[in-house]
mmCIF file of N, CA and C in Angstrom:
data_model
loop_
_atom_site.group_PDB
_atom_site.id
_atom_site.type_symbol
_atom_site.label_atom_id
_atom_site.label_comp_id
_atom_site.label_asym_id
_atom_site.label_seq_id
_atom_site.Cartn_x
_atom_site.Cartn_y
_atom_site.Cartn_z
ATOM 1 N N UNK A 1 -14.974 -10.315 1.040
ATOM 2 C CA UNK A 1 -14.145 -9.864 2.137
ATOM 3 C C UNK A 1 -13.622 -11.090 2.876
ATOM 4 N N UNK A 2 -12.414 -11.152 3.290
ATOM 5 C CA UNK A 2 -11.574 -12.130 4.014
ATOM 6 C C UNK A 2 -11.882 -11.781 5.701
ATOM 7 N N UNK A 3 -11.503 -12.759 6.339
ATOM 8 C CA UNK A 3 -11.733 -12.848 7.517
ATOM 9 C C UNK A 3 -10.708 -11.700 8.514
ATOM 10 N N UNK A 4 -10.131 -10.821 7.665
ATOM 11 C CA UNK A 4 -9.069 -9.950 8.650
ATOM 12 C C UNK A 4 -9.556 -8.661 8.046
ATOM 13 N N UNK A 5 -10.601 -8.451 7.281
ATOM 14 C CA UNK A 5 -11.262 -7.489 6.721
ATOM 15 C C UNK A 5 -10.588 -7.216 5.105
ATOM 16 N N UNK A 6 -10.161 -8.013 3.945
ATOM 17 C CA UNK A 6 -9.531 -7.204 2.936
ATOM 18 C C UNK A 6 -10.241 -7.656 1.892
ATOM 19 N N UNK A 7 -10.545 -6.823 1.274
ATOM 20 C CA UNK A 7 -11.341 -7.094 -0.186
ATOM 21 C C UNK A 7 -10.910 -6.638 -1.251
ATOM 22 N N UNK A 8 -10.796 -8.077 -2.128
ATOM 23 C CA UNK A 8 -9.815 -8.038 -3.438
ATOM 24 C C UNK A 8 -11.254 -8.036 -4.814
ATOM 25 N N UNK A 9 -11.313 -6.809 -5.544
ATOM 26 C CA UNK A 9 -12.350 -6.407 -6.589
ATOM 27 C C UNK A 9 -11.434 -6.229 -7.502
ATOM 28 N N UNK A 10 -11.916 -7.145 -8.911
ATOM 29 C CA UNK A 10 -11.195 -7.111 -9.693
ATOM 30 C C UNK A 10 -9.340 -6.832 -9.594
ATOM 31 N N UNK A 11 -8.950 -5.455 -9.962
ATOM 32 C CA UNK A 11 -7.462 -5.286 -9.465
ATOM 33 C C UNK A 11 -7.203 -4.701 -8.381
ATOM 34 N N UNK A 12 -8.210 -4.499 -7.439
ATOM 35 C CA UNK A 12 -8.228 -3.447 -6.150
ATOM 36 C C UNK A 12 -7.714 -4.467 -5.226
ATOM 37 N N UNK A 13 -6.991 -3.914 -4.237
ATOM 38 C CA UNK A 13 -7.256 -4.254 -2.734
ATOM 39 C C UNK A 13 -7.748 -3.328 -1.652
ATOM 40 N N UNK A 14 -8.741 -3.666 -0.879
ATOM 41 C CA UNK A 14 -9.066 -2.485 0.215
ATOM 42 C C UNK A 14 -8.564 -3.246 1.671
ATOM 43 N N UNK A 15 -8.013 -2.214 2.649
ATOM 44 C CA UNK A 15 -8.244 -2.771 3.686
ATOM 45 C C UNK A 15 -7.968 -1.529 5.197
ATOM 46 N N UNK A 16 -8.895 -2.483 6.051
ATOM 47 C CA UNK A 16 -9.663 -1.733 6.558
ATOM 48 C C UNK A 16 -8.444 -0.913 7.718
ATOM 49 N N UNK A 17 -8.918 0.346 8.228
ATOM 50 C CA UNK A 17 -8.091 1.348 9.224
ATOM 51 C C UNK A 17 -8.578 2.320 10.282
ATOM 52 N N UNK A 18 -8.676 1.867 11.390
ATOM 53 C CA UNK A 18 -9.122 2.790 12.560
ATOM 54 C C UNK A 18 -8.106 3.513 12.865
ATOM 55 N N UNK A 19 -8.697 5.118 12.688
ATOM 56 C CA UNK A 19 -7.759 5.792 13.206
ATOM 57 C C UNK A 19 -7.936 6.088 14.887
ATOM 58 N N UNK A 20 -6.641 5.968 15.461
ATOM 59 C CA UNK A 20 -6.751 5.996 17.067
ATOM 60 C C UNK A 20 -5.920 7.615 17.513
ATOM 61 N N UNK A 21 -6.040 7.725 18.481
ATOM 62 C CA UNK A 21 -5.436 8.740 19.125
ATOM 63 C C UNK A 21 -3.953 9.193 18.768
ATOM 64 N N UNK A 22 -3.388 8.387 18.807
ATOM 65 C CA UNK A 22 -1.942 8.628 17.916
ATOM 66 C C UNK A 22 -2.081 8.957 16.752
ATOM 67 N N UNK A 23 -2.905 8.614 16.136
ATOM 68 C CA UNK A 23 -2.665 9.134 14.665
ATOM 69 C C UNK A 23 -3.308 10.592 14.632
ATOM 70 N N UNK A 24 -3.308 11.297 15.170
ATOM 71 C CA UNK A 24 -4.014 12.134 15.333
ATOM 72 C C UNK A 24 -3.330 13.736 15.572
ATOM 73 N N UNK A 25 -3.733 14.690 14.522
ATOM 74 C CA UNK A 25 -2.707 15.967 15.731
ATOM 75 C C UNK A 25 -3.283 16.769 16.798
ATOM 76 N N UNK A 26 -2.738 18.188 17.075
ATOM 77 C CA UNK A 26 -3.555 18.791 17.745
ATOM 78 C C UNK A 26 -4.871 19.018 17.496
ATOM 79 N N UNK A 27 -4.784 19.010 16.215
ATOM 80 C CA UNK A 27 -6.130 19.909 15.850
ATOM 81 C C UNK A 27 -7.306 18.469 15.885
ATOM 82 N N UNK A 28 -6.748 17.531 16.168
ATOM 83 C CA UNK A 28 -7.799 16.141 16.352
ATOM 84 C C UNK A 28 -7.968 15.607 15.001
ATOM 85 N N UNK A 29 -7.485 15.963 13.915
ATOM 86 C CA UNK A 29 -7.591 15.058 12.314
ATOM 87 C C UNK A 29 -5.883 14.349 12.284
ATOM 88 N N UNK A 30 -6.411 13.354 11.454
ATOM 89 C CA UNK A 30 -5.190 12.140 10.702
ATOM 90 C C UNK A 30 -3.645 13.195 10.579
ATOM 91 N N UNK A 31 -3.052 13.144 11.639
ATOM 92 C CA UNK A 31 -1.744 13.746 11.219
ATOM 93 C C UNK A 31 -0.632 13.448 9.873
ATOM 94 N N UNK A 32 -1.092 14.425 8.698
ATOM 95 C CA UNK A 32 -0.754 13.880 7.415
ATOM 96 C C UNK A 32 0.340 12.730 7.013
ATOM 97 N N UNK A 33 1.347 13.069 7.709
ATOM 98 C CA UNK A 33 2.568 11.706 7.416
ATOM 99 C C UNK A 33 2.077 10.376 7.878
ATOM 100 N N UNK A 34 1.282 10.401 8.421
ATOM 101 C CA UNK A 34 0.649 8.396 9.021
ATOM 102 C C UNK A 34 -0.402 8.389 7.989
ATOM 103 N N UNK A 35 -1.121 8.941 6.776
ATOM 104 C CA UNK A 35 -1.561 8.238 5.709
ATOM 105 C C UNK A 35 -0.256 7.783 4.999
ATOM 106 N N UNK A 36 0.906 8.134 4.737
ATOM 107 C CA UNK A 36 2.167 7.249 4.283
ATOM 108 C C UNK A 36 1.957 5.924 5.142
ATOM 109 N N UNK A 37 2.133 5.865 6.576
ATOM 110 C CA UNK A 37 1.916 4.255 7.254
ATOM 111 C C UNK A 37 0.500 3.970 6.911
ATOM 112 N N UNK A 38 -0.903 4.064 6.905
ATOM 113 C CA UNK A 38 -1.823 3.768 6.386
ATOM 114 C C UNK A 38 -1.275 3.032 4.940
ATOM 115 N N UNK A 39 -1.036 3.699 3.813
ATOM 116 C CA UNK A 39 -0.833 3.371 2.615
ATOM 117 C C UNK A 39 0.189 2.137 2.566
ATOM 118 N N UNK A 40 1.614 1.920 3.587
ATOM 119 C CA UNK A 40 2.183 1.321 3.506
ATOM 120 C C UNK A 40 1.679 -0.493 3.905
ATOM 121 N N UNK A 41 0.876 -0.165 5.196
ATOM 122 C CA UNK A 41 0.400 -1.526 5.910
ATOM 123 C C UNK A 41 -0.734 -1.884 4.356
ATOM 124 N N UNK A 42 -1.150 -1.310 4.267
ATOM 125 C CA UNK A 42 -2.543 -1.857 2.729
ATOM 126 C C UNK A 42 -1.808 -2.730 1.560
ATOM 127 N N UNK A 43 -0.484 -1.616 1.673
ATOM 128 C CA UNK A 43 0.475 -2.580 0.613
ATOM 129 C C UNK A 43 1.426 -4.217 1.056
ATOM 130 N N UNK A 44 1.422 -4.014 2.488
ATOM 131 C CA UNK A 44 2.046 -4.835 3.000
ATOM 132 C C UNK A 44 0.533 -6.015 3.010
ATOM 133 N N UNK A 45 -0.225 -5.733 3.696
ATOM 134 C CA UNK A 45 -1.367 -7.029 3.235
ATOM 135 C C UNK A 45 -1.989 -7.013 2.292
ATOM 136 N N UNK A 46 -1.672 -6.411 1.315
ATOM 137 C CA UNK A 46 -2.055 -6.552 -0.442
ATOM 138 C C UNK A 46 -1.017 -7.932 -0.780
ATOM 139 N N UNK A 47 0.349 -7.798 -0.338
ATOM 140 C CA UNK A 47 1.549 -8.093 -0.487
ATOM 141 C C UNK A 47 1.206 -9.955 -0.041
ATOM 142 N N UNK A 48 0.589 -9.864 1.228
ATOM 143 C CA UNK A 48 0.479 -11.195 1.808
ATOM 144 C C UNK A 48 -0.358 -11.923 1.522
ATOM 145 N N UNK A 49 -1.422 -11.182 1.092
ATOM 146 C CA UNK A 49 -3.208 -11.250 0.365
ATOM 147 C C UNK A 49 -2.669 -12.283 -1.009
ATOM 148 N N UNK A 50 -1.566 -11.811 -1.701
ATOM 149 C CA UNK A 50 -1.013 -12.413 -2.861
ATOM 150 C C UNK A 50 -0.180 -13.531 -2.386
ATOM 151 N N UNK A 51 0.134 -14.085 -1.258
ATOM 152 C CA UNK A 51 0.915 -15.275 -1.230
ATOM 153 C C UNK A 51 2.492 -14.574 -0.714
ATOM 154 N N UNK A 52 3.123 -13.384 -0.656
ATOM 155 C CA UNK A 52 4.407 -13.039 -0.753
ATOM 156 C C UNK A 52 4.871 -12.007 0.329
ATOM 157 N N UNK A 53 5.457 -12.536 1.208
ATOM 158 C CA UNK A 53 6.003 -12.447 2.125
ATOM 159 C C UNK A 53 7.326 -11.726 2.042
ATOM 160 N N UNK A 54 6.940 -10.515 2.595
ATOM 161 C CA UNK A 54 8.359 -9.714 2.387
ATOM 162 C C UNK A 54 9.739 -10.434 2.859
ATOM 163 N N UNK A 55 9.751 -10.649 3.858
ATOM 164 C CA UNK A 55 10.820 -11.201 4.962
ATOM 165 C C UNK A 55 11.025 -12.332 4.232
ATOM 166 N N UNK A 56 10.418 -13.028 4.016
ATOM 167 C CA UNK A 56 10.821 -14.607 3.345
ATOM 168 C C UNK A 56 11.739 -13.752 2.144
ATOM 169 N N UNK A 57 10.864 -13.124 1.003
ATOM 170 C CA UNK A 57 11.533 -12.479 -0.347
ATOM 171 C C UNK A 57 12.569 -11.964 0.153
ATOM 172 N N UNK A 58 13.113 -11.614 1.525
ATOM 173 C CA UNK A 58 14.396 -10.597 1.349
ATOM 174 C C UNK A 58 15.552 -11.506 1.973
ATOM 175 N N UNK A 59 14.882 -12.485 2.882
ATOM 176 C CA UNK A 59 16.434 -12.971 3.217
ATOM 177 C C UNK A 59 16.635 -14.583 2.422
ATOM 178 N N UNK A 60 15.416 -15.530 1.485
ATOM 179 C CA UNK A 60 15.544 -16.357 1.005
ATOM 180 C C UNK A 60 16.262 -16.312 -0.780
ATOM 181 N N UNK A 61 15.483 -15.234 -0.968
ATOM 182 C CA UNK A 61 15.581 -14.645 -2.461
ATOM 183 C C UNK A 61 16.866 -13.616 -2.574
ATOM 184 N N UNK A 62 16.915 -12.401 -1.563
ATOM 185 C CA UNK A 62 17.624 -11.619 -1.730
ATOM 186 C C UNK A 62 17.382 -10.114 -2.445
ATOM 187 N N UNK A 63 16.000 -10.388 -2.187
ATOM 188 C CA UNK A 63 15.011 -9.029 -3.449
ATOM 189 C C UNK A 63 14.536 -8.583 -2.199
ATOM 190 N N UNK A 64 13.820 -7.472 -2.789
ATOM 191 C CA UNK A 64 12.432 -6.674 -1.709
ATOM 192 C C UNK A 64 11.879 -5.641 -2.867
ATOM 193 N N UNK A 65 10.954 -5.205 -2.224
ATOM 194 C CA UNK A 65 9.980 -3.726 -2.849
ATOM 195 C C UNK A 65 10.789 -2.678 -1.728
ATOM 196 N N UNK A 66 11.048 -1.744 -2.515
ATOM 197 C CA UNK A 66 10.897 -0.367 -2.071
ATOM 198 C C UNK A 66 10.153 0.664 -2.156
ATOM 199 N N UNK A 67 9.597 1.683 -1.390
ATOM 200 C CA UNK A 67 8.828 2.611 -2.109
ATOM 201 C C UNK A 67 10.244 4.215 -2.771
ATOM 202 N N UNK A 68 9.868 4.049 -3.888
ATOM 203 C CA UNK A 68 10.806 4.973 -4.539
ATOM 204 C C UNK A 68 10.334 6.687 -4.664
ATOM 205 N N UNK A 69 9.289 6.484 -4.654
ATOM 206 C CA UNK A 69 8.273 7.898 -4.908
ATOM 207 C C UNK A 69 6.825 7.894 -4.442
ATOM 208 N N UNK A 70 6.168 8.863 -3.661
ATOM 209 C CA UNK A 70 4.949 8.764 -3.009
ATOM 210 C C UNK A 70 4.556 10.214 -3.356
ATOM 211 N N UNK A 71 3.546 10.348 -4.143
ATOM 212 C CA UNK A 71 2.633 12.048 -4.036
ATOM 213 C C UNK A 71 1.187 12.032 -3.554
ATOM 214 N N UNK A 72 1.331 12.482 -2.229
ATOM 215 C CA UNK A 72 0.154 12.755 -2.158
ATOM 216 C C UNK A 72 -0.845 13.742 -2.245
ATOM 217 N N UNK A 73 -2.368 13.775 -2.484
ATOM 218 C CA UNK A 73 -3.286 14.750 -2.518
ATOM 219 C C UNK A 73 -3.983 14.712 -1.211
ATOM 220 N N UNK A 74 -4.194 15.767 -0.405
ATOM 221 C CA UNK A 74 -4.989 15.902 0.907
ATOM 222 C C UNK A 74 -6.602 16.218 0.607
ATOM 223 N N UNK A 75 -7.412 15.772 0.403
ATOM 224 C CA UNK A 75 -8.497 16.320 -0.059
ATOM 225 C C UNK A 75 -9.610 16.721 1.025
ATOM 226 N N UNK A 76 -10.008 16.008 2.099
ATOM 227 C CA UNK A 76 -10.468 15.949 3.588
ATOM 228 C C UNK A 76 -9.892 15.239 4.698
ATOM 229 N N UNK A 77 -10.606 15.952 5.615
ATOM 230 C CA UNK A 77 -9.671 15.438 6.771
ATOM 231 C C UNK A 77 -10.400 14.090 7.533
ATOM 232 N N UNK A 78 -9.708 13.105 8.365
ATOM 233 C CA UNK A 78 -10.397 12.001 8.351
ATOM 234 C C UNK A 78 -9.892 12.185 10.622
ATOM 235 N N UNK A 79 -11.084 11.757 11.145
ATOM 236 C CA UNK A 79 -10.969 12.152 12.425
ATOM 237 C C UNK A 79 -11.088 10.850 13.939
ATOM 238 N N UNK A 80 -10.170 11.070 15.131
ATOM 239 C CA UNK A 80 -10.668 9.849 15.722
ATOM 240 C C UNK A 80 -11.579 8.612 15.578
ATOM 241 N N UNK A 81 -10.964 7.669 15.459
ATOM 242 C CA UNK A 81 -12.250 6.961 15.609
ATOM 243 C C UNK A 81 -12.837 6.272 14.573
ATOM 244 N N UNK A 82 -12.767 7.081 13.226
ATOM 245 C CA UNK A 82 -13.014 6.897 11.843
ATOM 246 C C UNK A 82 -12.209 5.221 12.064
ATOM 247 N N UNK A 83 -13.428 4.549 10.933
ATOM 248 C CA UNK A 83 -12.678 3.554 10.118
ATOM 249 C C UNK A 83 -12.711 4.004 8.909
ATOM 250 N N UNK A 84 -11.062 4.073 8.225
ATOM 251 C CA UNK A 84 -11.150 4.279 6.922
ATOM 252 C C UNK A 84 -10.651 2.633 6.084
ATOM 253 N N UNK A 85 -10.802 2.874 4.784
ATOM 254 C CA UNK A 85 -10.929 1.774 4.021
ATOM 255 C C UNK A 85 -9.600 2.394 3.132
ATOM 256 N N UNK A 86 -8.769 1.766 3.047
ATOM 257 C CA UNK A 86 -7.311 2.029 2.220
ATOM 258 C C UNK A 86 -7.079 1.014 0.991
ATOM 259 N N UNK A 87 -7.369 1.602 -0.282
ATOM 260 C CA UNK A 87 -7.034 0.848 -1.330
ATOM 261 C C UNK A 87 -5.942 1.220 -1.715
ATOM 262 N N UNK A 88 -5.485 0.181 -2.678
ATOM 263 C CA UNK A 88 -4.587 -0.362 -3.549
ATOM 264 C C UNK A 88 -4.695 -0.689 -4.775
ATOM 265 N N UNK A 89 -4.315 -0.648 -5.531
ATOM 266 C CA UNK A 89 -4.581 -0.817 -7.349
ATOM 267 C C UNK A 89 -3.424 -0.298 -8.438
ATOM 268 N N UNK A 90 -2.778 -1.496 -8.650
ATOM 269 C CA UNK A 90 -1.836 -0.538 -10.100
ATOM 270 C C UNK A 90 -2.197 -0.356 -10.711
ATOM 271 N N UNK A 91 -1.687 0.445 -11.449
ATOM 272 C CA UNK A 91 -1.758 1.096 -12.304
ATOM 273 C C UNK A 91 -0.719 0.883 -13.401
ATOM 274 N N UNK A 92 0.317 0.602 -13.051
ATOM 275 C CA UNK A 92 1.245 0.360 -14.163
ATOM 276 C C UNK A 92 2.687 -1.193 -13.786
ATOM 277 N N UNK A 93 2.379 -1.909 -14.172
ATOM 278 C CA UNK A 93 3.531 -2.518 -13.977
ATOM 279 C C UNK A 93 4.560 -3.025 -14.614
ATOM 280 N N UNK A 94 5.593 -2.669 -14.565
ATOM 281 C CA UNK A 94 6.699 -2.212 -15.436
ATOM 282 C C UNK A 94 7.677 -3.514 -15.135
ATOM 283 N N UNK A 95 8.963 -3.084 -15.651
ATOM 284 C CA UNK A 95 10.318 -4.446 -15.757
ATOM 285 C C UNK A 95 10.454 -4.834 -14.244
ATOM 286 N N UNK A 96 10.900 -3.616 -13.730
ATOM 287 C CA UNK A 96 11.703 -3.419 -12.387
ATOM 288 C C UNK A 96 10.830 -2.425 -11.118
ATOM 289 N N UNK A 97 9.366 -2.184 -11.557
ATOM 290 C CA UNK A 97 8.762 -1.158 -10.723
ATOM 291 C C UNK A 97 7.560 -1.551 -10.718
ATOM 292 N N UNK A 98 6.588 -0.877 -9.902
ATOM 293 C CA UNK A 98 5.444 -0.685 -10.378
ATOM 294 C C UNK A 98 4.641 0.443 -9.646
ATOM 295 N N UNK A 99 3.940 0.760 -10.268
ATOM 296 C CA UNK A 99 3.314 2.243 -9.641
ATOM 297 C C UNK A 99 1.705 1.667 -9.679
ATOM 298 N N UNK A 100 1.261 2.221 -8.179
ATOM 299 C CA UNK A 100 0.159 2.099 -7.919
ATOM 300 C C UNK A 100 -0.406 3.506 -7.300
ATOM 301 N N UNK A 101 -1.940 3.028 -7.019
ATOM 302 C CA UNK A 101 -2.963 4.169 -6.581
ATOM 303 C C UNK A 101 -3.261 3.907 -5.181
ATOM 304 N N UNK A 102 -3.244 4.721 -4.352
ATOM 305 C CA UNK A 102 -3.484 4.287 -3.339
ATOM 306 C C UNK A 102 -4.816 5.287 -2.959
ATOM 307 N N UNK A 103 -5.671 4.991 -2.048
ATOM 308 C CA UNK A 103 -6.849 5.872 -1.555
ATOM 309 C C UNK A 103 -7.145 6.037 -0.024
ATOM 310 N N UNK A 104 -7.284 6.609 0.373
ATOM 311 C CA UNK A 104 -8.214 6.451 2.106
ATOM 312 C C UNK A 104 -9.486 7.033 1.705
ATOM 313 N N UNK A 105 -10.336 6.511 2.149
ATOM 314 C CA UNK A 105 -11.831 6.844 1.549
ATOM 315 C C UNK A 105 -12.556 6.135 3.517
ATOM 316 N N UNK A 106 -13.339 7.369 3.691
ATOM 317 C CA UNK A 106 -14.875 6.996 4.357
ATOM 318 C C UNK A 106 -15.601 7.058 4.592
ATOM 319 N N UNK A 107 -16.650 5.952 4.241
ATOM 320 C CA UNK A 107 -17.831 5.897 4.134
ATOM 321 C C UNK A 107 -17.819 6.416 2.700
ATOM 322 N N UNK A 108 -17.026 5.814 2.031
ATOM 323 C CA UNK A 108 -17.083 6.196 0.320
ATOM 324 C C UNK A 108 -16.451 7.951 -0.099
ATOM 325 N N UNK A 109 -16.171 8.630 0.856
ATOM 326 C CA UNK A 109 -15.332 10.133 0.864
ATOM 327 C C UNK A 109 -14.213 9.563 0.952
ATOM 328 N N UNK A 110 -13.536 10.458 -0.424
ATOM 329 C CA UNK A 110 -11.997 10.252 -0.432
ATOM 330 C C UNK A 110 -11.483 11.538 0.391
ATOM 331 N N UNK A 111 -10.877 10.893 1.337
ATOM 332 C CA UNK A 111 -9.829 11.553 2.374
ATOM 333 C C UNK A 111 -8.645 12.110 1.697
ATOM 334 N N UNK A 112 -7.473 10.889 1.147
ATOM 335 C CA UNK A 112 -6.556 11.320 0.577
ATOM 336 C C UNK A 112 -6.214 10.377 -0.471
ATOM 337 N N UNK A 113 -5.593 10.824 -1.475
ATOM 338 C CA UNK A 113 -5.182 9.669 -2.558
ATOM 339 C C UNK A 113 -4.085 10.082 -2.974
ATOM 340 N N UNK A 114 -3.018 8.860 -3.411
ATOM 341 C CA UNK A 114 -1.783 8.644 -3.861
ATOM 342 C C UNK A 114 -1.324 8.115 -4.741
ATOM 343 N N UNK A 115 -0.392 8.464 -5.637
ATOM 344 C CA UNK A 115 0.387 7.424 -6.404
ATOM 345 C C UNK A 115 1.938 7.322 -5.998
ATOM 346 N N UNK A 116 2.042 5.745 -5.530
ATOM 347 C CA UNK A 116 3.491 5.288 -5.651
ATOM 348 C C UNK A 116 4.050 4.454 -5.978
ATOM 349 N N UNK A 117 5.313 4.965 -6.497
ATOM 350 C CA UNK A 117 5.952 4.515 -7.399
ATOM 351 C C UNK A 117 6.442 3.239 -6.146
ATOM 352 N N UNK A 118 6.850 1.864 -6.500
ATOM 353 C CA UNK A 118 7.166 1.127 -6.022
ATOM 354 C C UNK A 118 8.845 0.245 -6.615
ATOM 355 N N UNK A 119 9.857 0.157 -6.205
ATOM 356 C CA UNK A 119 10.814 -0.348 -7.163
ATOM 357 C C UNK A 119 11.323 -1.986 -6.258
ATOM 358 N N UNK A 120 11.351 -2.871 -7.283
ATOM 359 C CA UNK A 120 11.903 -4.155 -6.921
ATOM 360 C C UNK A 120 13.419 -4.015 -6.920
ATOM 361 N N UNK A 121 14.425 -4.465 -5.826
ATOM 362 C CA UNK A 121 15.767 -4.483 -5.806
ATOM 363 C C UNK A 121 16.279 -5.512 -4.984
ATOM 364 N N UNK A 122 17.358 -5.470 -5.142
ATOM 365 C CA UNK A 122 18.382 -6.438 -5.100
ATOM 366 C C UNK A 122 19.213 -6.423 -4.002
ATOM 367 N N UNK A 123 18.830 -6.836 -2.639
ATOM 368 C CA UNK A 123 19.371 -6.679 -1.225
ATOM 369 C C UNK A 123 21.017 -6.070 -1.291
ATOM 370 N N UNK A 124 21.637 -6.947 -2.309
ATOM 371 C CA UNK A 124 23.411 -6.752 -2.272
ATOM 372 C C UNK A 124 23.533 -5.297 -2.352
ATOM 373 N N UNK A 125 23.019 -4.812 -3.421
ATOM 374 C CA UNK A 125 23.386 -3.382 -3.871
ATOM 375 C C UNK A 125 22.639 -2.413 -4.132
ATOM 376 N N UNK A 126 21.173 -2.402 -3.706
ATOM 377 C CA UNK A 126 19.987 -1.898 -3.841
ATOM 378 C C UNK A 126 19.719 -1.771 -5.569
ATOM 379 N N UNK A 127 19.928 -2.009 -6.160
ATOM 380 C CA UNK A 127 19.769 -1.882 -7.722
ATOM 381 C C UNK A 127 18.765 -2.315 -8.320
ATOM 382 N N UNK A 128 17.830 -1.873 -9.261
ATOM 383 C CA UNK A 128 16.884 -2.380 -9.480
ATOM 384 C C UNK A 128 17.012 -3.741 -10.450
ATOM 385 N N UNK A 129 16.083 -4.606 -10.128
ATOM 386 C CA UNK A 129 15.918 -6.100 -10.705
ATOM 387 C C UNK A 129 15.069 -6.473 -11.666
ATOM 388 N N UNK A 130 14.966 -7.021 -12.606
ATOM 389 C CA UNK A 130 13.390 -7.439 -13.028
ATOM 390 C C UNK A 130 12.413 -8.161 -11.793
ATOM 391 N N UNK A 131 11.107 -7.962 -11.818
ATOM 392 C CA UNK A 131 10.315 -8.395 -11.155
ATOM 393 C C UNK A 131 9.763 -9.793 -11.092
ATOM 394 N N UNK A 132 10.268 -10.792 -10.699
ATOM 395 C CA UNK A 132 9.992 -12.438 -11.396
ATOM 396 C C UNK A 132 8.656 -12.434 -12.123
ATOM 397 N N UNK A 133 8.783 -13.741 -13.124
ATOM 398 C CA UNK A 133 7.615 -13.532 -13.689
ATOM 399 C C UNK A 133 6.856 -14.378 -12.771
ATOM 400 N N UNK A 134 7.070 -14.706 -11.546
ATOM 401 C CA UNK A 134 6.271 -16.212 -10.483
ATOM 402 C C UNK A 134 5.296 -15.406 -9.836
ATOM 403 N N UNK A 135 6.104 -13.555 -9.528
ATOM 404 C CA UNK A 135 5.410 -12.471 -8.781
ATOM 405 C C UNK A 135 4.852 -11.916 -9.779
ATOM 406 N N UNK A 136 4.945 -11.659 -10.487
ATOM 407 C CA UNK A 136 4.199 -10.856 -11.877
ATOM 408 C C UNK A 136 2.864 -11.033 -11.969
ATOM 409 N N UNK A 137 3.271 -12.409 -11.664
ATOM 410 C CA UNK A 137 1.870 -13.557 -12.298
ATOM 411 C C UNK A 137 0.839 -13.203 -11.088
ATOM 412 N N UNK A 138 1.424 -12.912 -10.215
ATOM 413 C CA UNK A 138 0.169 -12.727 -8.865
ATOM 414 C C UNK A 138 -0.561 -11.486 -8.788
ATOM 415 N N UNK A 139 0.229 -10.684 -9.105
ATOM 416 C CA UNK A 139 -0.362 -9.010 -9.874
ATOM 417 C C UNK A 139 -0.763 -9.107 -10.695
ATOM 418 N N UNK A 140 -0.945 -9.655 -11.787
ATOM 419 C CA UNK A 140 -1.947 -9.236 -12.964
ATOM 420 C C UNK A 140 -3.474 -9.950 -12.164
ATOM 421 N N UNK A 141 -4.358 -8.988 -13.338
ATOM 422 C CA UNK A 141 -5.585 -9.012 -12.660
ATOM 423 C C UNK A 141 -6.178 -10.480 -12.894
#
């Protein structure tokens, strides 16, 4: 584990998530659309965890990640207060994409789990790109 809480196992990344009052609905559990922001921030310091800096990649390079497709499964509900643990792990990485797994798990209960599809593109025209092989190289396990 790193000093901001993220732990890189084999191809995993986990990292860590208190849910606060905002995230929260009436009924007092994880208001389902903020595991999408959960899932997104895990990918964003998965992203930095690897050396690669979105903002640098989009206005030096002219690329970025998009998320193209997200399905999620609701399996339990996760409540104030909770720290959950949000992994990361592909699953497939392709020319121009890559699809990963995402999890909220706590205390080892999976809350909710995801797969999304992720696509590399091309600031000018959103179009998809090959994925450098400089970034490639930081994703494989």
């Amino acid at each position: 584990m790193d000093s901001k809480g993220a732990l890189l196992t084999a191809a995993q990344f986990n990292w860590n998530v208190r849910v606060y009052y905002e995230d929260t609905d009436t009924a007092g559990v994880v208001y389902y659309a903020n595991y999408l922001r959960f899932f997104e921030r895990a990918r964003t310091e998965w992203l930095r965890h690897l050396g690669l800096n979105q903002e640098k990649l989009a206005a030096e390079e002219g690329l970025r990640f998009v998320v193209r497709r997200a399905t999620l499964d609701f399996v339990a509900a996760a409540r104030l207060d909770d720290l959950l643990q949000i992994s990361v792990r592909i699953l497939k990485l392709a020319k121009a994409s890559l699809e990963l797994e995402q999890e909220a798990s706590n205390q080892g209960r999976r809350i909710c789990a995801a797969t999304v599809q992720v696509a590399f593109l091309r600031n000018a025209d959103f179009r998809p790109v090959p994925i450098p092989v400089s970034i490639r190289a930081k994703m494989q396990p």
